[in-house]
Coordinates of C-alpha atoms in Angstrom, one line a residue:
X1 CA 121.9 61.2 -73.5
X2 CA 125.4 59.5 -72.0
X3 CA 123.3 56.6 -71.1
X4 CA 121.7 56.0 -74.5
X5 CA 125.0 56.4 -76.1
X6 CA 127.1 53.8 -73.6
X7 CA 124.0 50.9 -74.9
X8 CA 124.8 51.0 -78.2
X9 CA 128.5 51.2 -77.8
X10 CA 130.0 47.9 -77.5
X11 CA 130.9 46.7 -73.8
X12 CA 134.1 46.1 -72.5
X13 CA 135.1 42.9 -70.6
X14 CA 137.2 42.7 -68.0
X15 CA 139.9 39.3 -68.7
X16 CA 141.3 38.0 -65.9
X17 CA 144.7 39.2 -66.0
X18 CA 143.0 42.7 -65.8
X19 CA 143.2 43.9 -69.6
X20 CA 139.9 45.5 -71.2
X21 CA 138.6 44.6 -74.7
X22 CA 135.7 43.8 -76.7
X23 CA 133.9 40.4 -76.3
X24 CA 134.9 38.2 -79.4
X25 CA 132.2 37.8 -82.0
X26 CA 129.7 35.1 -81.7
X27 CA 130.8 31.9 -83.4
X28 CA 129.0 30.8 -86.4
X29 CA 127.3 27.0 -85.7
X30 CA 128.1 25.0 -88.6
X31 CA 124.6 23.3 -89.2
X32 CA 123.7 21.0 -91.5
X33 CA 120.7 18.5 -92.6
X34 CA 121.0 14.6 -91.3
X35 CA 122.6 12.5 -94.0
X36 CA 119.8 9.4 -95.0
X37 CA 120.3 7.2 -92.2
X38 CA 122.6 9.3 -89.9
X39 CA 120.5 8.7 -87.2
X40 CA 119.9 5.1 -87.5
X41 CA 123.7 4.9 -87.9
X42 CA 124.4 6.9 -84.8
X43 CA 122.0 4.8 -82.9
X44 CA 123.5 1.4 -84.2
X45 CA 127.4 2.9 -83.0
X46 CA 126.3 3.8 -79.6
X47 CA 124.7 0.4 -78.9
X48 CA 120.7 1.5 -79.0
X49 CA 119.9 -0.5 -81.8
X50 CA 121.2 -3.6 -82.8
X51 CA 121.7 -4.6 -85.9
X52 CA 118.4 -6.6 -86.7
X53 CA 116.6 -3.6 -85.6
X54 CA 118.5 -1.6 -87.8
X55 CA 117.8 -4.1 -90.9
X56 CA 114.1 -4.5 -89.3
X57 CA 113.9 -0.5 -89.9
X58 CA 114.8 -0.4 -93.3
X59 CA 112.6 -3.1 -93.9
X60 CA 110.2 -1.0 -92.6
X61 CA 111.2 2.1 -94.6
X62 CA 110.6 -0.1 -97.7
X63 CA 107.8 -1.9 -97.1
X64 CA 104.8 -2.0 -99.5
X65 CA 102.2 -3.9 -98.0
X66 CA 100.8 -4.0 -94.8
X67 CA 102.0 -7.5 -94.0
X68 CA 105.9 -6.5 -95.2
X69 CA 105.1 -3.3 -92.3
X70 CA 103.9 -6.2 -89.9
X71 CA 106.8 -8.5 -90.0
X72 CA 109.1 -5.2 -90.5
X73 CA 107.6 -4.1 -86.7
X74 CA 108.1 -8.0 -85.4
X75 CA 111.5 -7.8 -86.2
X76 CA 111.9 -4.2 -84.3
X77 CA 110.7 -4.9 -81.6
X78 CA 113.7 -8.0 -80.3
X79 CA 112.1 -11.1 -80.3
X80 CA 114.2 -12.3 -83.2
X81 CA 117.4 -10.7 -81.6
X82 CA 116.4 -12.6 -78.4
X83 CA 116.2 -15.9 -80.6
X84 CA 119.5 -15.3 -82.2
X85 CA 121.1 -14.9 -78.3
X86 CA 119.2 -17.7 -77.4
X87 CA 120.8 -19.8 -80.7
X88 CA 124.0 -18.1 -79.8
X89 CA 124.3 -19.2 -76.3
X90 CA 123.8 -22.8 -77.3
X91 CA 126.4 -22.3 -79.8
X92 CA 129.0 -21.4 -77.0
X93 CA 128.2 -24.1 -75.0
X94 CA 128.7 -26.9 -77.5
X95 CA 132.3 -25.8 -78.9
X96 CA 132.4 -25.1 -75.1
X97 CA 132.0 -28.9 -74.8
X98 CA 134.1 -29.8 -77.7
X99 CA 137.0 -28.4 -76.7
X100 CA 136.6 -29.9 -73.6
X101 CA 136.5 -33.1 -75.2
X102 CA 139.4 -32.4 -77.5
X103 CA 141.4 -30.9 -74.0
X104 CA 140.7 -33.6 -71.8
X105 CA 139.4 -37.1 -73.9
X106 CA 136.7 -38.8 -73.2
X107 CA 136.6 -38.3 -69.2
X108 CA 133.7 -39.9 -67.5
X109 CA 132.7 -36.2 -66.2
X110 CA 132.4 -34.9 -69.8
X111 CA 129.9 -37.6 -70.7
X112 CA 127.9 -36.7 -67.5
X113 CA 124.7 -34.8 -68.3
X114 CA 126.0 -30.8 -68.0
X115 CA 122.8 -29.0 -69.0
X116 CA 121.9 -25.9 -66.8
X117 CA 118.9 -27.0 -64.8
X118 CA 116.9 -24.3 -63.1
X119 CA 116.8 -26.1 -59.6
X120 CA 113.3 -28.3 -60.0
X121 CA 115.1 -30.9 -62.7
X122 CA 114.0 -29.1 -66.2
X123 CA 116.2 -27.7 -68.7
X124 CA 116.3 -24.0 -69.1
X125 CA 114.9 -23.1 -72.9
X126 CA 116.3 -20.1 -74.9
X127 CA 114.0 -17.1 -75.0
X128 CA 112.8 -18.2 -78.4
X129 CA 112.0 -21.5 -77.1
X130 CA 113.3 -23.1 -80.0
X131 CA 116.5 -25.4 -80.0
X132 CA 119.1 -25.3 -82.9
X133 CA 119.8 -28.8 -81.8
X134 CA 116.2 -30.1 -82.7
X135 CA 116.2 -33.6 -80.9
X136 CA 120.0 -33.6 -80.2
X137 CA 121.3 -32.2 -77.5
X138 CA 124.6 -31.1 -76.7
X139 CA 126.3 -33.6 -74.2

């Protein structure tokens, strides 16, 4: 009978400093449902999901018709963010060069031909392979 009685008593802990007393109550987890978009926000802050992606997403959300959900899913899955990075790179190198220009004048080794080459004499292409420069190239 002791030993049914000392279960349903509460148990005694033991604290380092040698003191007996009940174990605190449990804590009470504060939960709550996701906010629209907490997630996609979340993933966008810690860097999972860029922000086409996260546009590409809602467009999906949205979408009405089939070919909305296909372009929606083209945009998810990089290939335009890859374009833009391409476009962007481009970008750097040209103000890149300008300031060069504006630095320095017209030096015979800025007029020299300073595209990357990928060691067998052609150009290296964005990932898009599209050029925001259309004919012109930077110099």
């Amino acid at each position: 009978l002791s030993a049914l009685s000392s279960l349903s008593s509460t148990p005694i802990t033991t604290t380092q400093d040698g003191s007996n007393h009940p174990p605190s109550p449990p804590r009470k987890l504060s939960l709550r449902p996701a906010d629209p978009g907490e997630f996609t926000q979340r993933a966008y802050a810690y860097g999972k999901l860029g922000l086409v992606e996260v546009e590409a997403l809602a467009d999906l959300i949205v979408a009405d018709t089939s070919l909305q959900r296909k372009q929606a899913l083209q945009q998810f899955d990089g290939r335009l963010s890859r374009l833009y990075g391409g476009w962007r790179e481009e970008l750097i190198k040209g103000l890149a060069h300008a300031e060069a220009v504006i630095d320095f004048g017209d030096d015979e080794a800025l007029d020299a031909d300073d595209d990357e080459d990928d060691g067998d004499g052609n150009d290296i292409e964005n990932d898009g392979g599209m050029s925001i420069w259309g004919t012109i190239r930077p110099r």
